[in-house]
């Protein structure tokens, strides 16, 4: 089953998420404007007023879609040992010489595995970088 490329948009002016209806680019590939649902005025919003976040193609343990900008608890049940979940922000960056969606650990961690190449079996969305910025300041104790 193919995953649809879709986005959500954080509206900086209203501090709320909007459904993305259409994205328009300049001929050189630069983002021109974004049409979103729920606007009182007609037209589109310029990219500087929004933060576009792409759907990762993955859902969490509750069936919630995971987007770039989400903060997720992650753990593996691949071993018999009970593993303590870690908290990570889902980011879209170029790491290790390739672009992709990565888990950016919150706190004192050193690795940032690719979201889709990860050994992790479970994800649970616990918030996002905009509505829950306090989650990005969590420092988890090291074992």
Coordinates of C-alpha atoms in Angstrom, one line a residue:
X1 CA 0.0 0.0 0.0
X2 CA 1.4 3.4 -1.0
X3 CA 1.8 6.2 1.5
X4 CA 0.4 9.5 0.4
X5 CA 2.7 12.5 0.8
X6 CA 0.8 15.0 3.0
X7 CA 1.5 17.8 5.3
X8 CA 0.1 19.8 8.1
X9 CA 0.8 23.4 8.8
X10 CA 1.5 25.2 12.0
X11 CA 0.0 28.7 11.6
X12 CA 2.4 31.1 13.5
X13 CA -0.3 33.9 13.7
X14 CA -3.0 31.8 15.4
X15 CA -0.7 29.2 17.1
X16 CA -2.8 26.4 15.7
X17 CA -2.6 23.6 13.1
X18 CA -4.2 23.9 9.7
X19 CA -5.0 21.3 7.1
X20 CA -2.9 21.9 4.0
X21 CA -5.0 22.0 0.8
X22 CA -2.5 23.0 -1.8
X23 CA 1.2 23.8 -2.0
X24 CA 2.6 26.1 -4.8
X25 CA 6.2 26.3 -5.8
X26 CA 8.3 28.7 -7.9
X27 CA 9.9 27.2 -11.1
X28 CA 13.2 26.9 -9.2
X29 CA 11.5 24.6 -6.6
X30 CA 11.3 27.2 -3.8
X31 CA 8.1 27.3 -1.8
X32 CA 5.8 30.1 -3.0
X33 CA 2.5 29.8 -1.0
X34 CA 0.4 27.3 0.8
X35 CA -3.4 27.1 0.8
X36 CA -4.8 25.9 4.1
X37 CA -8.3 25.1 5.5
X38 CA -10.1 27.4 7.9
X39 CA -9.0 30.8 6.8
X40 CA -11.3 33.7 7.3
X41 CA -9.8 35.6 4.3
X42 CA -9.4 34.2 0.8
X43 CA -6.1 33.2 -0.7
X44 CA -3.1 31.5 0.6
X45 CA -0.5 32.0 3.3
X46 CA 3.1 32.8 2.5
X47 CA 5.6 30.2 3.8
X48 CA 7.1 32.6 6.3
X49 CA 3.9 32.5 8.3
X50 CA 3.7 28.7 8.5
X51 CA 5.7 25.8 9.5
X52 CA 5.1 22.8 7.1
X53 CA 5.4 19.4 8.7
X54 CA 5.5 16.3 6.5
X55 CA 3.7 13.0 7.4
X56 CA 6.2 10.3 8.0
X57 CA 4.0 7.5 6.6
X58 CA 4.0 5.9 10.1
X59 CA 1.3 5.7 12.8
X60 CA 1.7 5.4 16.5
X61 CA 0.4 2.6 18.7
X62 CA -2.9 4.4 18.9
X63 CA -3.3 4.8 15.2
X64 CA -2.3 8.5 15.2
X65 CA -0.3 9.8 12.2
X66 CA 3.3 10.8 13.0
X67 CA 4.5 14.0 11.5
X68 CA 7.8 15.9 11.6
X69 CA 7.6 18.1 14.7
X70 CA 5.9 15.4 16.8
X71 CA 7.5 14.3 20.1
X72 CA 7.3 10.6 20.5
X73 CA 8.0 8.0 23.1
X74 CA 9.8 5.1 21.4
X75 CA 10.7 1.6 22.6
X76 CA 11.3 -1.9 21.4
X77 CA 9.7 -5.1 22.5
X78 CA 12.2 -7.2 20.5
X79 CA 13.9 -8.5 23.6
X80 CA 12.6 -10.2 26.7
X81 CA 14.0 -7.3 28.8
X82 CA 11.6 -4.5 29.6
X83 CA 12.9 -1.5 27.8
X84 CA 12.3 2.0 29.1
X85 CA 10.9 4.3 26.4
X86 CA 12.9 7.3 25.3
X87 CA 11.5 10.6 24.2
X88 CA 12.5 11.9 20.8
X89 CA 11.4 14.7 18.4
X90 CA 10.8 13.7 14.8
X91 CA 12.9 15.9 12.6
X92 CA 13.6 16.3 8.9
X93 CA 17.2 17.0 8.3
X94 CA 20.3 15.8 6.4
X95 CA 22.3 13.6 8.7
X96 CA 25.0 11.1 7.9
X97 CA 25.2 12.5 4.4
X98 CA 21.6 11.8 3.5
X99 CA 18.3 13.6 3.9
X100 CA 15.5 11.9 5.8
X101 CA 13.3 11.8 8.9
X102 CA 15.2 11.1 12.1
X103 CA 14.6 10.6 15.8
X104 CA 16.3 13.5 17.6
X105 CA 16.7 12.3 21.2
X106 CA 15.6 14.7 24.0
X107 CA 18.2 15.0 26.7
X108 CA 21.6 13.4 26.8
X109 CA 21.8 10.9 23.9
X110 CA 24.3 10.6 21.2
X111 CA 22.7 8.8 18.3
X112 CA 19.9 9.8 15.9
X113 CA 18.7 6.8 14.0
X114 CA 16.7 7.2 10.8
X115 CA 13.0 6.9 11.6
X116 CA 12.4 4.3 8.9
X117 CA 15.5 2.3 9.4
X118 CA 15.1 2.1 13.1
X119 CA 14.9 -1.1 15.1
X120 CA 12.1 0.4 17.2
X121 CA 8.8 -1.4 17.3
X122 CA 6.6 1.1 19.0
X123 CA 6.0 4.8 18.8
X124 CA 3.6 6.9 20.8
X125 CA 2.9 10.5 20.0
X126 CA 2.9 12.5 23.3
X127 CA 2.8 16.0 21.8
X128 CA 4.5 18.2 19.3
X129 CA 7.2 20.9 19.2
X130 CA 4.7 23.8 18.9
X131 CA 1.8 23.0 21.3
X132 CA 4.1 21.3 23.8
X133 CA 7.5 23.0 23.7
X134 CA 8.2 22.0 27.3
X135 CA 8.6 18.4 26.0
X136 CA 11.7 19.5 24.2
X137 CA 13.4 20.6 27.4
X138 CA 12.9 17.3 29.2
X139 CA 16.1 15.7 30.5
X140 CA 15.8 12.0 31.1
X141 CA 18.0 10.3 33.6
X142 CA 20.7 8.1 32.1
X143 CA 20.8 4.5 33.3

